[in-house]
Amino acid sequence: DIQMTQSPSSLSASVGDRVTITCRASQGIGNYLAWFQQKPGKAPKSLIYAASSLHSGVPSRFSGSGSGTDFTLTISSLQPEDFATYYCQQCNSYPLTFGGGTKVEIK
Amino acid sequence: EVQLVESGGGLVQPGGSLRLSCAASGFTFSSHWMSWVRQAPGKGLEWVANIKQDGSEKNYVGSVKGRFTISRDNAQTSLYLQMNSLTAEDTAVYYCARGVPLGYWGQGALVTVSS
């Protein structure tokens, strides 16, 4: 199985900050990488697919990059509604696997 | 508007069975892969299974192989998860989700396995 490792596991940031979250795959997955946002008590929401393509309706302050084994999710200017937990997921091979999550908290 | 609505969750004893349903609307159900993803209390996301548009291909995470069965009814635009031989480790919120990669998610159904 492909292991997905996210870092950091949590971070504190202020509104307006630029935030970067990293996801590393245990083997190459091309660009078969997606990012999700989840708020407490809510279902996950899709943000990015194919490593860098924004899902419909996702604000442009979110961006994704990377290929192979190393990927990043960047929020260019953190907004109050962005405080949440973020997950990456590889869909290159089965079983599809998620990273452990990164909790973004208010500083 | 894409809608996915799970049902069938509840409390079940260890060793018991439960069948989850996911009613889909707002899109052409028969054109999309469909998945089940679960989240144990206070934990991260775990992909459980998915099924191809026509039901001809199914994939499972190792921990549920032989115990869970994913199926679909394209005429009823519904997705199902039959869960047998349940253990406490299966306690989670179960989400249905559309596509590979996952694009839209339901609100989830809580399954609690406890005596």
mmCIF file of C-alpha atoms in Angstrom:
data_model
loop_
_atom_site.group_PDB
_atom_site.id
_atom_site.type_symbol
_atom_site.label_atom_id
_atom_site.label_comp_id
_atom_site.label_asym_id
_atom_site.label_seq_id
_atom_site.Cartn_x
_atom_site.Cartn_y
_atom_site.Cartn_z
ATOM 1 C CA ASP A 1 0.000 0.000 0.000
ATOM 2 C CA ILE A 2 1.145 3.553 -0.673
ATOM 3 C CA GLN A 3 1.710 5.529 2.531
ATOM 4 C CA MET A 4 0.835 9.227 2.500
ATOM 5 C CA THR A 5 2.635 11.402 5.050
ATOM 6 C CA GLN A 6 1.449 14.920 5.745
ATOM 7 C CA SER A 7 3.391 17.611 7.536
ATOM 8 C CA PRO A 8 2.939 19.344 9.786
ATOM 9 C CA SER A 9 0.205 17.503 11.657
ATOM 10 C CA SER A 10 -0.994 20.851 12.975
ATOM 11 C CA LEU A 11 -0.147 24.508 12.630
ATOM 12 C CA SER A 12 -1.229 27.834 14.053
ATOM 13 C CA ALA A 13 -1.627 30.770 11.717
ATOM 14 C CA SER A 14 -3.241 34.186 11.538
ATOM 15 C CA VAL A 15 -5.770 35.548 9.102
ATOM 16 C CA GLY A 16 -3.892 36.769 6.056
ATOM 17 C CA ASP A 17 -0.968 34.374 6.472
ATOM 18 C CA ARG A 18 0.348 32.225 3.664
ATOM 19 C CA VAL A 19 0.062 28.574 4.658
ATOM 20 C CA THR A 20 1.764 25.579 3.069
ATOM 21 C CA ILE A 21 0.996 21.933 3.819
ATOM 22 C CA THR A 22 3.150 19.109 2.494
ATOM 23 C CA CYS A 23 2.155 15.583 1.479
ATOM 24 C CA ARG A 24 4.689 12.898 0.622
ATOM 25 C CA ALA A 25 3.918 9.552 -1.005
ATOM 26 C CA SER A 26 5.944 6.442 -0.212
ATOM 27 C CA GLN A 27 6.301 5.799 -3.950
ATOM 28 C CA GLY A 28 5.661 7.763 -7.113
ATOM 29 C CA ILE A 29 2.028 8.515 -7.883
ATOM 30 C CA GLY A 30 2.376 10.843 -10.867
ATOM 31 C CA ASN A 31 -0.150 13.635 -10.335
ATOM 32 C CA TYR A 32 -2.871 11.371 -8.881
ATOM 33 C CA LEU A 33 -3.226 13.468 -5.739
ATOM 34 C CA ALA A 34 -6.265 15.170 -4.258
ATOM 35 C CA TRP A 35 -6.760 17.545 -1.332
ATOM 36 C CA PHE A 36 -9.792 17.812 0.957
ATOM 37 C CA GLN A 37 -10.934 20.209 3.666
ATOM 38 C CA GLN A 38 -12.957 19.087 6.654
ATOM 39 C CA LYS A 39 -14.524 21.212 9.364
ATOM 40 C CA PRO A 40 -15.588 19.734 12.730
ATOM 41 C CA GLY A 41 -18.756 17.660 12.487
ATOM 42 C CA LYS A 42 -18.999 18.138 8.728
ATOM 43 C CA ALA A 43 -18.332 16.007 5.668
ATOM 44 C CA PRO A 44 -15.083 16.550 3.792
ATOM 45 C CA LYS A 45 -15.114 18.951 0.888
ATOM 46 C CA SER A 46 -13.054 18.460 -2.253
ATOM 47 C CA LEU A 47 -10.530 21.211 -2.982
ATOM 48 C CA ILE A 48 -8.030 20.002 -5.568
ATOM 49 C CA TYR A 49 -7.645 17.028 -7.895
ATOM 50 C CA ALA A 50 -4.844 15.948 -10.222
ATOM 51 C CA ALA A 51 -2.409 17.692 -7.857
ATOM 52 C CA SER A 52 -3.155 21.207 -9.079
ATOM 53 C CA SER A 53 -6.678 21.480 -10.524
ATOM 54 C CA LEU A 54 -9.226 23.372 -8.435
ATOM 55 C CA HIS A 55 -12.572 21.713 -7.820
ATOM 56 C CA SER A 56 -15.572 23.736 -8.916
ATOM 57 C CA GLY A 57 -16.354 26.649 -6.608
ATOM 58 C CA VAL A 58 -13.076 26.506 -4.641
ATOM 59 C CA PRO A 59 -11.553 29.971 -4.058
ATOM 60 C CA SER A 60 -8.418 30.799 -6.011
ATOM 61 C CA ARG A 61 -6.414 31.385 -2.815
ATOM 62 C CA PHE A 62 -6.086 27.589 -2.706
ATOM 63 C CA SER A 63 -3.471 26.042 -4.960
ATOM 64 C CA GLY A 64 -1.747 22.706 -5.295
ATOM 65 C CA SER A 65 1.522 21.637 -6.814
ATOM 66 C CA GLY A 66 3.873 18.701 -7.134
ATOM 67 C CA SER A 67 4.229 15.376 -8.871
ATOM 68 C CA GLY A 68 5.829 12.033 -8.195
ATOM 69 C CA THR A 69 6.207 11.809 -4.431
ATOM 70 C CA ASP A 70 6.126 15.382 -3.122
ATOM 71 C CA PHE A 71 3.088 17.656 -3.119
ATOM 72 C CA THR A 72 2.009 20.899 -1.500
ATOM 73 C CA LEU A 73 -1.249 22.650 -0.742
ATOM 74 C CA THR A 74 -0.922 26.403 -0.379
ATOM 75 C CA ILE A 75 -3.425 28.893 0.952
ATOM 76 C CA SER A 76 -2.168 32.271 -0.217
ATOM 77 C CA SER A 77 -4.022 34.416 2.335
ATOM 78 C CA LEU A 78 -5.716 32.505 5.136
ATOM 79 C CA GLN A 79 -9.345 33.439 5.749
ATOM 80 C CA PRO A 80 -11.437 32.781 8.879
ATOM 81 C CA GLU A 81 -13.414 30.087 7.082
ATOM 82 C CA ASP A 82 -10.207 28.196 6.208
ATOM 83 C CA PHE A 83 -9.554 26.998 9.745
ATOM 84 C CA ALA A 84 -10.110 23.272 9.328
ATOM 85 C CA THR A 85 -8.317 19.954 8.852
ATOM 86 C CA TYR A 86 -6.815 19.195 5.455
ATOM 87 C CA TYR A 87 -6.205 15.751 3.987
ATOM 88 C CA CYS A 88 -4.354 14.553 0.920
ATOM 89 C CA GLN A 89 -5.269 11.324 -0.890
ATOM 90 C CA GLN A 90 -3.551 9.352 -3.608
ATOM 91 C CA CYS A 91 -5.673 7.735 -6.317
ATOM 92 C CA ASN A 92 -2.840 6.174 -8.288
ATOM 93 C CA SER A 93 -3.313 2.639 -6.983
ATOM 94 C CA TYR A 94 -5.522 0.593 -4.703
ATOM 95 C CA PRO A 95 -6.146 0.813 -1.869
ATOM 96 C CA LEU A 96 -6.655 4.555 -2.152
ATOM 97 C CA THR A 97 -4.949 6.071 0.874
ATOM 98 C CA PHE A 98 -5.211 9.338 2.788
ATOM 99 C CA GLY A 99 -2.620 11.301 4.665
ATOM 100 C CA GLY A 100 -3.077 11.668 8.400
ATOM 101 C CA GLY A 101 -4.388 15.218 8.165
ATOM 102 C CA THR A 102 -3.153 18.719 9.000
ATOM 103 C CA LYS A 103 -5.170 20.787 11.440
ATOM 104 C CA VAL A 104 -4.983 24.511 10.762
ATOM 105 C CA GLU A 105 -5.770 26.482 13.908
ATOM 106 C CA ILE A 106 -6.132 30.140 14.749
ATOM 107 C CA LYS A 107 -3.034 31.783 16.220
ATOM 108 C CA GLU B 1 -27.245 20.168 -7.487
ATOM 109 C CA VAL B 2 -25.364 16.994 -6.619
ATOM 110 C CA GLN B 3 -26.842 15.319 -3.555
ATOM 111 C CA LEU B 4 -25.707 12.178 -1.768
ATOM 112 C CA VAL B 5 -27.751 11.065 1.226
ATOM 113 C CA GLU B 6 -26.638 8.129 3.348
ATOM 114 C CA SER B 7 -28.980 6.071 5.485
ATOM 115 C CA GLY B 8 -29.007 2.800 7.391
ATOM 116 C CA GLY B 9 -26.532 3.616 10.133
ATOM 117 C CA GLY B 10 -27.103 2.691 13.738
ATOM 118 C CA LEU B 11 -26.033 0.564 16.684
ATOM 119 C CA VAL B 12 -25.126 -3.069 16.007
ATOM 120 C CA GLN B 13 -23.600 -5.768 18.160
ATOM 121 C CA PRO B 14 -20.164 -7.217 17.418
ATOM 122 C CA GLY B 15 -20.473 -9.933 14.816
ATOM 123 C CA GLY B 16 -23.639 -8.397 13.430
ATOM 124 C CA SER B 17 -24.508 -6.984 10.026
ATOM 125 C CA LEU B 18 -25.712 -3.687 8.658
ATOM 126 C CA ARG B 19 -26.514 -2.347 5.200
ATOM 127 C CA LEU B 20 -25.834 1.269 4.323
ATOM 128 C CA SER B 21 -27.555 3.031 1.445
ATOM 129 C CA CYS B 22 -26.661 6.194 -0.416
ATOM 130 C CA ALA B 23 -29.340 7.902 -2.500
ATOM 131 C CA ALA B 24 -27.866 9.988 -5.303
ATOM 132 C CA SER B 25 -29.469 12.810 -7.259
ATOM 133 C CA GLY B 26 -28.546 15.825 -9.348
ATOM 134 C CA PHE B 27 -26.199 13.999 -11.709
ATOM 135 C CA THR B 28 -26.039 10.991 -14.030
ATOM 136 C CA PHE B 29 -25.351 8.317 -11.441
ATOM 137 C CA SER B 30 -24.527 5.598 -13.964
ATOM 138 C CA SER B 31 -21.626 7.661 -15.343
ATOM 139 C CA HIS B 32 -19.532 7.772 -12.178
ATOM 140 C CA TRP B 33 -17.428 5.536 -9.983
ATOM 141 C CA MET B 34 -18.763 5.599 -6.420
ATOM 142 C CA SER B 35 -16.934 5.110 -3.129
ATOM 143 C CA TRP B 36 -17.436 4.571 0.576
ATOM 144 C CA VAL B 37 -15.054 6.363 2.951
ATOM 145 C CA ARG B 38 -15.150 6.096 6.741
ATOM 146 C CA GLN B 39 -13.896 8.078 9.699
ATOM 147 C CA ALA B 40 -13.560 6.587 13.159
ATOM 148 C CA PRO B 41 -14.313 8.959 16.053
ATOM 149 C CA GLY B 42 -11.527 11.517 16.383
ATOM 150 C CA LYS B 43 -9.500 9.890 13.601
ATOM 151 C CA GLY B 44 -8.634 10.551 9.977
ATOM 152 C CA LEU B 45 -10.271 9.438 6.756
ATOM 153 C CA GLU B 46 -10.058 5.871 5.468
ATOM 154 C CA TRP B 47 -11.180 4.840 1.976
ATOM 155 C CA VAL B 48 -13.208 1.631 2.226
ATOM 156 C CA ALA B 49 -14.343 0.558 -1.235
ATOM 157 C CA ASN B 50 -15.375 1.717 -4.662
ATOM 158 C CA ILE B 51 -17.351 0.398 -7.617
ATOM 159 C CA LYS B 52 -17.207 1.075 -11.333
ATOM 160 C CA GLN B 53 -20.047 2.661 -13.247
ATOM 161 C CA ASP B 54 -21.564 -0.655 -14.380
ATOM 162 C CA GLY B 55 -20.632 -2.581 -11.243
ATOM 163 C CA SER B 56 -18.109 -4.735 -13.109
ATOM 164 C CA GLU B 57 -15.150 -3.721 -10.945
ATOM 165 C CA LYS B 58 -15.010 -3.401 -7.181
ATOM 166 C CA ASN B 59 -12.062 -2.536 -4.963
ATOM 167 C CA TYR B 60 -11.706 -2.792 -1.181
ATOM 168 C CA VAL B 61 -9.279 -1.845 1.566
ATOM 169 C CA GLY B 62 -7.678 -4.926 3.058
ATOM 170 C CA SER B 63 -9.325 -4.638 6.476
ATOM 171 C CA VAL B 64 -12.831 -5.135 5.041
ATOM 172 C CA LYS B 65 -12.186 -7.646 2.259
ATOM 173 C CA GLY B 66 -14.416 -10.674 2.652
ATOM 174 C CA ARG B 67 -16.668 -8.874 5.153
ATOM 175 C CA PHE B 68 -18.013 -5.841 3.241
ATOM 176 C CA THR B 69 -19.678 -5.816 -0.171
ATOM 177 C CA ILE B 70 -20.226 -2.699 -2.239
ATOM 178 C CA SER B 71 -23.007 -2.668 -4.821
ATOM 179 C CA ARG B 72 -25.100 -0.233 -6.801
ATOM 180 C CA ASP B 73 -28.456 0.034 -8.528
ATOM 181 C CA ASN B 74 -28.214 2.463 -11.403
ATOM 182 C CA ALA B 75 -31.966 2.378 -12.027
ATOM 183 C CA GLN B 76 -32.567 3.467 -8.425
ATOM 184 C CA THR B 77 -29.490 5.770 -8.440
ATOM 185 C CA SER B 78 -28.382 4.168 -5.211
ATOM 186 C CA LEU B 79 -25.150 2.881 -3.722
ATOM 187 C CA TYR B 80 -24.977 0.244 -1.013
ATOM 188 C CA LEU B 81 -22.512 -1.179 1.493
ATOM 189 C CA GLN B 82 -23.327 -4.528 3.064
ATOM 190 C CA MET B 83 -21.257 -4.914 6.217
ATOM 191 C CA ASN B 84 -20.951 -8.313 7.898
ATOM 192 C CA SER B 85 -18.952 -9.653 10.850
ATOM 193 C CA LEU B 86 -18.698 -6.164 12.296
ATOM 194 C CA THR B 87 -16.191 -5.366 15.031
ATOM 195 C CA ALA B 88 -15.614 -2.367 17.257
ATOM 196 C CA GLU B 89 -12.922 -1.210 14.806
ATOM 197 C CA ASP B 90 -15.651 -0.653 12.208
ATOM 198 C CA THR B 91 -17.273 2.045 14.351
ATOM 199 C CA ALA B 92 -17.163 5.183 12.232
ATOM 200 C CA VAL B 93 -19.058 7.724 10.209
ATOM 201 C CA TYR B 94 -19.448 6.265 6.718
ATOM 202 C CA TYR B 95 -19.535 8.669 3.778
ATOM 203 C CA CYS B 96 -20.477 7.919 0.210
ATOM 204 C CA ALA B 97 -18.597 9.931 -2.380
ATOM 205 C CA ARG B 98 -18.669 10.377 -6.116
ATOM 206 C CA GLY B 99 -15.902 9.779 -8.565
ATOM 207 C CA VAL B 100 -12.225 8.958 -8.693
ATOM 208 C CA PRO B 101 -10.862 11.310 -7.487
ATOM 209 C CA LEU B 102 -13.590 11.934 -4.949
ATOM 210 C CA GLY B 103 -15.533 14.996 -5.967
ATOM 211 C CA TYR B 104 -18.735 15.161 -3.940
ATOM 212 C CA TRP B 105 -19.513 13.712 -0.522
ATOM 213 C CA GLY B 106 -22.625 12.852 1.414
ATOM 214 C CA GLN B 107 -23.212 14.015 4.988
ATOM 215 C CA GLY B 108 -22.348 10.623 6.478
ATOM 216 C CA ALA B 109 -24.035 7.875 8.485
ATOM 217 C CA LEU B 110 -22.822 6.812 11.924
ATOM 218 C CA VAL B 111 -22.246 3.112 12.523
ATOM 219 C CA THR B 112 -21.576 2.064 16.110
ATOM 220 C CA VAL B 113 -20.506 -1.486 16.855
ATOM 221 C CA SER B 114 -20.924 -2.203 20.536
ATOM 222 C CA SER B 115 -22.502 -4.680 22.906
#
